Short mmCIF file of C-alpha atoms and ligand atoms in Angstrom, two decimals:
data_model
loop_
_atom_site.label_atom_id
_atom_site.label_comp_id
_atom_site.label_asym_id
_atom_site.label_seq_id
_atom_site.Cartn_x
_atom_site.Cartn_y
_atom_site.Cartn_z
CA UNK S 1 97.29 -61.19 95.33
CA UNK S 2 95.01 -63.85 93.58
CA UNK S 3 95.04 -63.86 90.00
CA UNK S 4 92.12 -62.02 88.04
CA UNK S 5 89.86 -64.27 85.78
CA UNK S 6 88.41 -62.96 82.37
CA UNK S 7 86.07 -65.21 80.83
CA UNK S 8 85.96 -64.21 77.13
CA UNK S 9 83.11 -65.62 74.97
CA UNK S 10 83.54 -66.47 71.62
CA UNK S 11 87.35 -66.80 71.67
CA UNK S 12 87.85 -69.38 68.80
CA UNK S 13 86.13 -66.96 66.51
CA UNK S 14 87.50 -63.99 64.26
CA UNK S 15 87.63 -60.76 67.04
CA UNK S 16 87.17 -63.08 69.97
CA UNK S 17 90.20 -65.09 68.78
CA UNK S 18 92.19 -61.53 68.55
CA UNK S 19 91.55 -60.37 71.61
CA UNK S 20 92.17 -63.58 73.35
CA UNK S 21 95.39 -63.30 71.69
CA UNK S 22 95.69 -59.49 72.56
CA UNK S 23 94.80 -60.14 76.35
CA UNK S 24 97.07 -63.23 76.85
CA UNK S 25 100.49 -61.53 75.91
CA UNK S 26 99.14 -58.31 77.23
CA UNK S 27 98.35 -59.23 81.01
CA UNK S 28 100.16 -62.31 82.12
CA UNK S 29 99.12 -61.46 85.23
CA UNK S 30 95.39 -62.30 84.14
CA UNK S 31 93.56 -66.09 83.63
CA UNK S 32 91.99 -65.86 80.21
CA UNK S 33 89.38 -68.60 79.63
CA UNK S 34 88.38 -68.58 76.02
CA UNK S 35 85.02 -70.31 76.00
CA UNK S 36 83.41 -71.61 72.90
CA UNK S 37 81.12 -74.10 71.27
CA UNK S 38 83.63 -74.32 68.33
CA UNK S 39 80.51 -73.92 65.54
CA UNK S 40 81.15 -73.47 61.99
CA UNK S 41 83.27 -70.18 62.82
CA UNK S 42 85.16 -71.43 65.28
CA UNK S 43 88.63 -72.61 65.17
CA UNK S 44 91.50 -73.81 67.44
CA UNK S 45 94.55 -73.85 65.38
CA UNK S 46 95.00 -70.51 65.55
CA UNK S 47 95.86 -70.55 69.28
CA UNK S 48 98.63 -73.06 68.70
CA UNK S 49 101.53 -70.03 69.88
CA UNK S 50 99.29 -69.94 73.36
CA UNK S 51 97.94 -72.86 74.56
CA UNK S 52 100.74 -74.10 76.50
CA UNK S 53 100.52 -71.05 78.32
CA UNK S 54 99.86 -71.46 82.07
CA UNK S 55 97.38 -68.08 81.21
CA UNK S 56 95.18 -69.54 78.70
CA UNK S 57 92.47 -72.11 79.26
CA UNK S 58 90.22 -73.45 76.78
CA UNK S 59 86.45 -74.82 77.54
CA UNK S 60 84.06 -75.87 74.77
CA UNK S 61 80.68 -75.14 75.95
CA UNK S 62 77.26 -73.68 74.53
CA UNK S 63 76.55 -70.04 75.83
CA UNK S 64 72.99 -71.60 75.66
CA UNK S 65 73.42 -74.15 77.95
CA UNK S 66 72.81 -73.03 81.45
CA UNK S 67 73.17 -76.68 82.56
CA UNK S 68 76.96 -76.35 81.90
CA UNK S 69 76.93 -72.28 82.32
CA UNK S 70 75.56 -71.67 86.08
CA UNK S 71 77.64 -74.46 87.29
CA UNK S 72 80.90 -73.12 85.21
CA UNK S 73 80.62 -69.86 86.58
CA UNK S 74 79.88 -71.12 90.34
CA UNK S 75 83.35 -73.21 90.52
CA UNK S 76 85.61 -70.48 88.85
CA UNK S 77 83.82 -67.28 89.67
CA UNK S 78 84.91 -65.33 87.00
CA UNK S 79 85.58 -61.84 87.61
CA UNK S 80 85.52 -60.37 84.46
CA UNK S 81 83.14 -61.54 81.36
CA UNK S 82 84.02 -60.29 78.09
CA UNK S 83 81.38 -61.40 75.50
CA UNK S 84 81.87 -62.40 71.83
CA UNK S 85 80.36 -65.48 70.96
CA UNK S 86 77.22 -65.00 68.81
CA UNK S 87 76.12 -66.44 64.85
CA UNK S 88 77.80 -63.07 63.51
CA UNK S 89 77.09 -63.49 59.40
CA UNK S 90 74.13 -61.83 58.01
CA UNK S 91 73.33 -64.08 55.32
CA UNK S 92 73.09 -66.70 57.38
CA UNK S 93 70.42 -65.03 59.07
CA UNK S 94 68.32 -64.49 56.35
CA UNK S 95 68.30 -68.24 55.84
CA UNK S 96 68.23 -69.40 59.54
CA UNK S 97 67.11 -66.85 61.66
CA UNK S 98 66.12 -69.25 64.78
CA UNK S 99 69.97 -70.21 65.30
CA UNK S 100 70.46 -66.40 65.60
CA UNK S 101 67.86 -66.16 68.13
CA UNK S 102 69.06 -68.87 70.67
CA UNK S 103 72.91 -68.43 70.08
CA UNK S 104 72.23 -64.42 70.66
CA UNK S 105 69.86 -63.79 72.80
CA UNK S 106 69.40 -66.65 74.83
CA UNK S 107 73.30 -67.52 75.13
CA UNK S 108 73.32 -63.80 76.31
CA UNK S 109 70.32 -64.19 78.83
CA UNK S 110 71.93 -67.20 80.28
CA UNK S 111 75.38 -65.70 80.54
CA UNK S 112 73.77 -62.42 82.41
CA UNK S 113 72.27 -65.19 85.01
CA UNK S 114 75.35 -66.72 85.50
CA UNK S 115 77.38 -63.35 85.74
CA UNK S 116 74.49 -61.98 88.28
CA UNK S 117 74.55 -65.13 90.69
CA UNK S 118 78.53 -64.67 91.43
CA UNK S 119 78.74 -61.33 91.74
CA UNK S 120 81.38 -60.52 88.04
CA UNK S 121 83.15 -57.43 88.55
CA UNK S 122 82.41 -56.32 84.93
CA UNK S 123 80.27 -58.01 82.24
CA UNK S 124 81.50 -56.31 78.62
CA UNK S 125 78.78 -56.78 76.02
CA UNK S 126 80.21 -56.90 72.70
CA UNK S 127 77.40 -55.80 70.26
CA UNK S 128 77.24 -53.69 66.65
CA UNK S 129 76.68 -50.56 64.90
CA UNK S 130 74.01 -53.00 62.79
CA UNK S 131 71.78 -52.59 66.22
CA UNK S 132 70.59 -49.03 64.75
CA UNK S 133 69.66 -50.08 61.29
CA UNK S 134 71.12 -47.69 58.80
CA UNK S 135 71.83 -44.10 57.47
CA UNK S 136 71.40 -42.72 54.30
CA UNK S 137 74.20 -41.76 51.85
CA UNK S 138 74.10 -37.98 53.94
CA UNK S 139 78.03 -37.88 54.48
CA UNK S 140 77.62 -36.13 57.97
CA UNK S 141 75.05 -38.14 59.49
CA UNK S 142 76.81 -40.49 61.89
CA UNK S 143 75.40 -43.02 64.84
CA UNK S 144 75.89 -41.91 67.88
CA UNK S 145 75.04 -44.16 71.69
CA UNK S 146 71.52 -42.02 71.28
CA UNK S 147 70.29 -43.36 67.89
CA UNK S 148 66.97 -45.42 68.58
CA UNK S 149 68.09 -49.06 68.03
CA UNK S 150 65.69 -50.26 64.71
CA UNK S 151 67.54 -53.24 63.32
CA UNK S 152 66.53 -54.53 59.70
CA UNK S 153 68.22 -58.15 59.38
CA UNK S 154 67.66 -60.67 61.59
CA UNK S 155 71.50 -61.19 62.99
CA UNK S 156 71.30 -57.43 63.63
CA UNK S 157 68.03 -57.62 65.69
CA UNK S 158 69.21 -60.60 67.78
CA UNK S 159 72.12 -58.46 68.80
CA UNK S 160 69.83 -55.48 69.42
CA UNK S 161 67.49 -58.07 71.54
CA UNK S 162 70.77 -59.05 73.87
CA UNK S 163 71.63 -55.57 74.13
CA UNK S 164 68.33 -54.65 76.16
CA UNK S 165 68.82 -57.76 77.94
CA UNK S 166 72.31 -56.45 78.79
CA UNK S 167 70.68 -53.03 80.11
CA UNK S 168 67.78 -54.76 81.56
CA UNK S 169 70.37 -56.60 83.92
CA UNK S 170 71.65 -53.04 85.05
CA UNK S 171 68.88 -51.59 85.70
CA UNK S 172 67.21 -54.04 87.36
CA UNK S 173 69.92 -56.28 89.43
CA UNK S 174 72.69 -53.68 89.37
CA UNK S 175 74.86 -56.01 87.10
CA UNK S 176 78.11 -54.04 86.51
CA UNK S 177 77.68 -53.76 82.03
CA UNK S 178 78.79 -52.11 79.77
CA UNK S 179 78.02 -52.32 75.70
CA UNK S 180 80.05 -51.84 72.75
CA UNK S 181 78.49 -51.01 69.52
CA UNK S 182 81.44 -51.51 66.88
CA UNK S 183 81.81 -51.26 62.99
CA UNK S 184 82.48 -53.95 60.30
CA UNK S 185 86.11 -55.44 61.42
CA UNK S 186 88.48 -56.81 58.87
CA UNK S 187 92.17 -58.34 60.12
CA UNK S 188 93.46 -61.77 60.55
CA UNK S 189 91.78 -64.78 61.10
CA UNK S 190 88.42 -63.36 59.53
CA UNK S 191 85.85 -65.91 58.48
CA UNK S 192 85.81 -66.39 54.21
CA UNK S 193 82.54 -65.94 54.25
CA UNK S 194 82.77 -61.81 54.91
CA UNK S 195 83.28 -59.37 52.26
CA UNK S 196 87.17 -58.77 52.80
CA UNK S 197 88.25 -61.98 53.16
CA UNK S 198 85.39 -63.92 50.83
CA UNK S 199 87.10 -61.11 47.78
CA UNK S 200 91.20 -61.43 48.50
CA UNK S 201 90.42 -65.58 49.07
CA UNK S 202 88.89 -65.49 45.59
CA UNK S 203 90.82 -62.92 43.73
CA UNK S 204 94.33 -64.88 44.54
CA UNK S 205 92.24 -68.29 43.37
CA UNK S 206 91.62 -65.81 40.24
CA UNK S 207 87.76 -66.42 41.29
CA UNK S 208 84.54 -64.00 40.50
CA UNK S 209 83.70 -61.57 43.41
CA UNK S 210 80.35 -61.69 43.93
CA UNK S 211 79.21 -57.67 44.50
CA UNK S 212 75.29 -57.39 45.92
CA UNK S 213 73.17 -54.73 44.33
CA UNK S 214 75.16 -52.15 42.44
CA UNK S 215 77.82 -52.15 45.13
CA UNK S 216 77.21 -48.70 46.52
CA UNK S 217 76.30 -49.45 50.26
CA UNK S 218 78.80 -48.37 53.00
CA UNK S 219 80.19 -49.67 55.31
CA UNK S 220 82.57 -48.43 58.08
CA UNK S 221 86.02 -50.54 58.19
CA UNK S 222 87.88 -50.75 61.68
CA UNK S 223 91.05 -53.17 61.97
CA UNK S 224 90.67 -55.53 64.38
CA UNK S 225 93.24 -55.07 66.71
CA UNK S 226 91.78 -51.14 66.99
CA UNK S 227 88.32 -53.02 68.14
CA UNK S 228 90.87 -55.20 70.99
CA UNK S 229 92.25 -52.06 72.49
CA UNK S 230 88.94 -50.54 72.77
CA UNK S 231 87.53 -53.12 74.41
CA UNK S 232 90.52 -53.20 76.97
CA UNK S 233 89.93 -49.59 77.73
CA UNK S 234 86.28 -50.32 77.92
CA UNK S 235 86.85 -53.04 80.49
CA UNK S 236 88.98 -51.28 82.57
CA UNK S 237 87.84 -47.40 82.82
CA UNK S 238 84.06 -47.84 80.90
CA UNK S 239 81.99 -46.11 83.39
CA UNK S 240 79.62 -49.03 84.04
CA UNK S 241 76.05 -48.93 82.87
CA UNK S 242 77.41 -47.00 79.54
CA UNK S 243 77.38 -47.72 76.12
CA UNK S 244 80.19 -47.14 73.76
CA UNK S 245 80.25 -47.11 69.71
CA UNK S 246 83.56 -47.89 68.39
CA UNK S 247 84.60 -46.85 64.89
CA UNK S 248 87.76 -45.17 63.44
CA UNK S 249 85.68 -43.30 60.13
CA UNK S 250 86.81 -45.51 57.58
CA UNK S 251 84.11 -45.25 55.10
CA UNK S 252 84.26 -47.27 52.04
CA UNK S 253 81.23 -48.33 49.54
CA UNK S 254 81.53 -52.10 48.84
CA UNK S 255 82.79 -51.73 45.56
CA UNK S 256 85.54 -49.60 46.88
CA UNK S 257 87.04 -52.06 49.02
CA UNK S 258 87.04 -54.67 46.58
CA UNK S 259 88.57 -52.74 43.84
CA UNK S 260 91.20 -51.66 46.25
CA UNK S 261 91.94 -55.88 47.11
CA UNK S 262 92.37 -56.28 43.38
CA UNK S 263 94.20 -53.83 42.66
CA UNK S 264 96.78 -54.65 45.50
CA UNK S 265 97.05 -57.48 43.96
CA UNK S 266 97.42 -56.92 40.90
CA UNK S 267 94.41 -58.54 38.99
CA UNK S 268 91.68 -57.83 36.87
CA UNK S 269 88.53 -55.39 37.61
CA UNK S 270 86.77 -58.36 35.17
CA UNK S 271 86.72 -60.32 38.37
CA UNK S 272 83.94 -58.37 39.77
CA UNK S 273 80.55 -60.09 39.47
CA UNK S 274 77.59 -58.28 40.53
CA UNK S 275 74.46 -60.74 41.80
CA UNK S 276 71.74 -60.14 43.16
CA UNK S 277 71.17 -57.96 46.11
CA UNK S 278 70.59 -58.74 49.97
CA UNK S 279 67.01 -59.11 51.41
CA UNK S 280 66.56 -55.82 53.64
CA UNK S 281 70.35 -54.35 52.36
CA UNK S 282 70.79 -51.77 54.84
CA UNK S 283 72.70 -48.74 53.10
CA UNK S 284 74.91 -47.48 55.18
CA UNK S 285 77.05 -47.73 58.27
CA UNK S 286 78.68 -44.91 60.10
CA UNK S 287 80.04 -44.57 63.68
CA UNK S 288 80.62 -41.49 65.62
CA UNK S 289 83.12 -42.83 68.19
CA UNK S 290 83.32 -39.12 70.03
CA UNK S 291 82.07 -40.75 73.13
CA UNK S 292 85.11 -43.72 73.33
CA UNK S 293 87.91 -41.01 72.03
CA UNK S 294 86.90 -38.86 75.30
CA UNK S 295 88.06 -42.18 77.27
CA UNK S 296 91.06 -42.25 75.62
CA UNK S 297 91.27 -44.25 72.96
CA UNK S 298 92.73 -43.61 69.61
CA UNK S 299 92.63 -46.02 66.45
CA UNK S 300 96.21 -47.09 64.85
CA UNK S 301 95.54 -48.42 61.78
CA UNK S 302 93.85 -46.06 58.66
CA UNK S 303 92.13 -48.33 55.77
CA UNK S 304 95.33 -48.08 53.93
CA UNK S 305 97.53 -49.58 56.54
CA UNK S 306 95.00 -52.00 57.57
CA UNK S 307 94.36 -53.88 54.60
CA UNK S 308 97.45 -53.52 53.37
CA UNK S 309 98.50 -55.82 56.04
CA UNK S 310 95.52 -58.07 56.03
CA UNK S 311 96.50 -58.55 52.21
CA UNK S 312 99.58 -59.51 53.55
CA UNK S 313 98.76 -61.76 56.38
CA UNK S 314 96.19 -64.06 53.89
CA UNK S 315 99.52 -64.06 51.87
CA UNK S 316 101.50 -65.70 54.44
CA UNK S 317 98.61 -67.93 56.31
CA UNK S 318 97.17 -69.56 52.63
CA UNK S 319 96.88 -72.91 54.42
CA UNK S 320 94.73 -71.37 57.42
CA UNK S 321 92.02 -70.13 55.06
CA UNK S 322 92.29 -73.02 52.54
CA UNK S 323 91.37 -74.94 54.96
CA UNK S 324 88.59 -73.40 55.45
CA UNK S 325 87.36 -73.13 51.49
CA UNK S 326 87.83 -76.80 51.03
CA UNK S 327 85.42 -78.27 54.00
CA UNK S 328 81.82 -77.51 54.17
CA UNK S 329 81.92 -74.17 53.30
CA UNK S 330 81.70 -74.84 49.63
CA UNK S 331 78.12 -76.44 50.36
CA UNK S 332 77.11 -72.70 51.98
CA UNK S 333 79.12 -71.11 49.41
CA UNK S 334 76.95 -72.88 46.27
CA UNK S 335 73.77 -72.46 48.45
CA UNK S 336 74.32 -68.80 48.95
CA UNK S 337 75.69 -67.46 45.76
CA UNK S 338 73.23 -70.37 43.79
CA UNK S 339 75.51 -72.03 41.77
P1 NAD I 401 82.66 -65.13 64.46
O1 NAD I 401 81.46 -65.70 63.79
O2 NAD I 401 83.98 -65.11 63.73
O3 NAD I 401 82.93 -65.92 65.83
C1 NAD I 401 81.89 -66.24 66.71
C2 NAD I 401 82.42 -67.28 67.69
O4 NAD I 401 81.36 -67.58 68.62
C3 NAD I 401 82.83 -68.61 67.04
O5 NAD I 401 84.07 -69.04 67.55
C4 NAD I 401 81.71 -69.57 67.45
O6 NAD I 401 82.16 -70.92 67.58
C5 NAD I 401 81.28 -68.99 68.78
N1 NAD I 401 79.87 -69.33 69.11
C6 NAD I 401 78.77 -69.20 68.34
N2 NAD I 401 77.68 -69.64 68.99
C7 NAD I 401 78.10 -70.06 70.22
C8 NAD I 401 77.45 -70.62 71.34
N3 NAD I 401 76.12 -70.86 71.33
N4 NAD I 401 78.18 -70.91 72.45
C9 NAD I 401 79.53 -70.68 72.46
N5 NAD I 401 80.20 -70.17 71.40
C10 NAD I 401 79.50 -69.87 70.30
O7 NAD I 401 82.21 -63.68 64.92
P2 NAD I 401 83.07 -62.32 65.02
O8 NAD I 401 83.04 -61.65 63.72
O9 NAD I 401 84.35 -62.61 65.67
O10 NAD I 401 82.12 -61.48 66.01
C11 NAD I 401 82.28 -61.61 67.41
C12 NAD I 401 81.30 -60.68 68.11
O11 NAD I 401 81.54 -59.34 67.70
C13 NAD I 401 79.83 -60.98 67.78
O12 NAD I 401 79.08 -60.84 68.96
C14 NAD I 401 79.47 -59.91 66.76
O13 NAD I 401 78.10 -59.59 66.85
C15 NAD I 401 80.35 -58.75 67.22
N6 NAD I 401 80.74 -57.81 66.15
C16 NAD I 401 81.28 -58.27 64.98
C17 NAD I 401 81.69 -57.35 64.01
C18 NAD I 401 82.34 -57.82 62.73
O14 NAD I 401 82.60 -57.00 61.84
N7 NAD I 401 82.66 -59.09 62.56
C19 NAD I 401 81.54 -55.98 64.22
C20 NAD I 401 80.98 -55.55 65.44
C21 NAD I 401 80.59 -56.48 66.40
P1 TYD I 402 79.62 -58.55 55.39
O1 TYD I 402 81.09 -58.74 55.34
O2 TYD I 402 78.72 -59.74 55.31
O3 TYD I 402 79.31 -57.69 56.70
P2 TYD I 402 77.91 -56.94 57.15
O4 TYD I 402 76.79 -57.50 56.37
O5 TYD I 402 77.84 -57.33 58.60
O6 TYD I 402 78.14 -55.48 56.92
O7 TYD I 402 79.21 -57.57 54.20
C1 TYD I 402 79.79 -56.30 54.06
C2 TYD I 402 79.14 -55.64 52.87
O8 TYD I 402 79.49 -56.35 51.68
C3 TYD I 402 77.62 -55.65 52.92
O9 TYD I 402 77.13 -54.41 52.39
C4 TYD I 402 77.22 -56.81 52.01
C5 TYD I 402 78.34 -56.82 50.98
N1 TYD I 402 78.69 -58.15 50.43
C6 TYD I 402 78.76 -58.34 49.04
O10 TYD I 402 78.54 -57.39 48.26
N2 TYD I 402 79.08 -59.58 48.58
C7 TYD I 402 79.32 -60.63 49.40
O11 TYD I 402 79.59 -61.77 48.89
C8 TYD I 402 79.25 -60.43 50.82
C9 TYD I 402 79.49 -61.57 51.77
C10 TYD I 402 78.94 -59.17 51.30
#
């Protein structure tokens, strides 16, 4: 039987670099090829345990590029396309919207062409809750696959542009998709420049946290390796053309999580800094995943147990995430937080 190739997008980043990890020890039966353009977010080093692996390949290349994407696609005929790679930090959207808006949706638009001309088996969209804007502070109102999509930043309406590409594909050419719509994702490897690991970096430097607005917006907190397995059962037994949201009800306002990250660790509330708030702040985030659980899939990490061990893990991995602090990230981090 020849092996089965999944293409995954966006595997050098924070989920796409999980699940490459996930899939690799998972199905050594399979050919993962992480593709990735190895931007800011990007990083290698933490595939050092797989890349000698005869199942992982690595190719940097620009979603974008349909120069190097058609052709890609035509030698190795891919069978499966799992898609990650996308500018992914709000912020940097309000300052650079256009990079959104070719990374996102046309990076998406090309891939769809490429998936279309050889036939994929499944193309797995990996989108965000963000696509429906937000809810209000009314505990039992929830996002569910029927929400009208009305996204307020730009990051979250360049998703919620490739997602009707995504559908447009299916409905039009038949293209075998499906779409997940996930919550905020904390776990290993995440970028310093997101809430959870921007406050524990900076609370063990004994750094300010800086807290937008009064800190009272919600957001809905699913480990990563939770997101992984539901995109596995999505690939496998998502009845194609559907969309599924993905969250495990792990609301937490903002100022929540980051007293619980100093507290773990055993430093001063004093730390908190509150700043100025976010252009277009949506409030809150909430997932009703009723839709995914009826596949059969079932979260394994609570908030506790999850950042527990992500406290842990930036423990143990300082020099991964130091890295990080000490290159060019401290021009975006002055820029952003105007020091
Ligand atoms: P990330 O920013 O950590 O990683 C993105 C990766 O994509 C990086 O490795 C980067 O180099 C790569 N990339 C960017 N532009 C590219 C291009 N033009 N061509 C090839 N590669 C490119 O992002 P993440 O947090 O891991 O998010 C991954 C996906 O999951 C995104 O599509 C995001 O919208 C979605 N998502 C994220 C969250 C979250 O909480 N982080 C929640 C739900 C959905
Ligand atoms: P973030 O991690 O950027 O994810 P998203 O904007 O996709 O939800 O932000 C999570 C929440 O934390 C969001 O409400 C904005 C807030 N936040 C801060 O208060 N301070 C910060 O420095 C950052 C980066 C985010």
């Amino acid at each position: 039987m020849t092996r089965k190739k999944v293409l995954v997008t966006g595997g050098a980043g924070f989920i796409g670099g999980n699940f490459v990890q996930y899939m690799v020890n998972r199905y050594p039966n399979f050919d993962i090829y992480n593709l990735d353009l190895l931007t800011y977010a990007g990083d290698l080093t933490k595939h050092k345990n797989i890349e000698s692996k005869d199942n992982y390949h690595f190719m940097k290349v620009n979603i974008a590029d349909h120069h190097a994407i058609i052709p890609l696609f035509e030698q190795e005929k891919f069978d499966f396309v799992v898609h990650f790679a996308a500018e992914s930090h709000v912020d940097r959207s309000i300052s650079d919207p256009g990079v959104f808006v070719r990374a996102n949706v046309l990076g998406t638009q090309v891939l769809l062409d490429a998936a279309r001309a050889v036939g994929v088996t499944k193309f797995v969209h990996v989108s965000t809750d963000e696509v429906y804007g937000e809810l209000d502070f009314d505990p039992d109102t929830f996002f569910t696959e029927e929400t009208p999509l009305q996204p307020n930043s730009p990051y979250s309406a360049s998703k919620a542009s490739s997602d009707l590409l995504v559908r447009a594909y299916y409905e039009t050419y038949g293209l075998p998709v499906n779409i997940t719509r996930c919550s905020n994702n904390y776990g290993p490897y995440h970028f310093p420049e997101k809430l959870i690991p921007l406050t524990i970096s900076r609370v063990l430097n004994d750094e300010k946290v800086p807290v937008y607005g009064d800190g009272r917006n919600i957001r809905d907190w699913l480990h990563v390796l939770d997101h992984c397995s539901a995109i596995d059962l999505v690939l496998h037994d998502g009845e194609i053309g559907e969309v599924y949201n993905v969250g495990g009800h792990n609301e937490r306002t903002n100022l929540e999580v980051v007293k619980t990250i100093i507290n773990t660790l055993g430093k001063s509330e004093n730390l908190i800094e509150f700043v100025k708030d976010r252009l277009g702040h949506d409030k809150r985030y909430a997932i009703d995943p009723t839709k995914l659980e009826l596949l059969g899939w079932k979260p394994t990490y609570t908030f506790e147990t999850g950042i527990a061990d992500t406290i842990e893990w930036y423990l143990e991995n300082k020099e991964w995430w130091e890295q990080i602090i000490s290159g060019e990230y401290q021009g975006y981090f002055a820029k952003q937080y105007s020091l």
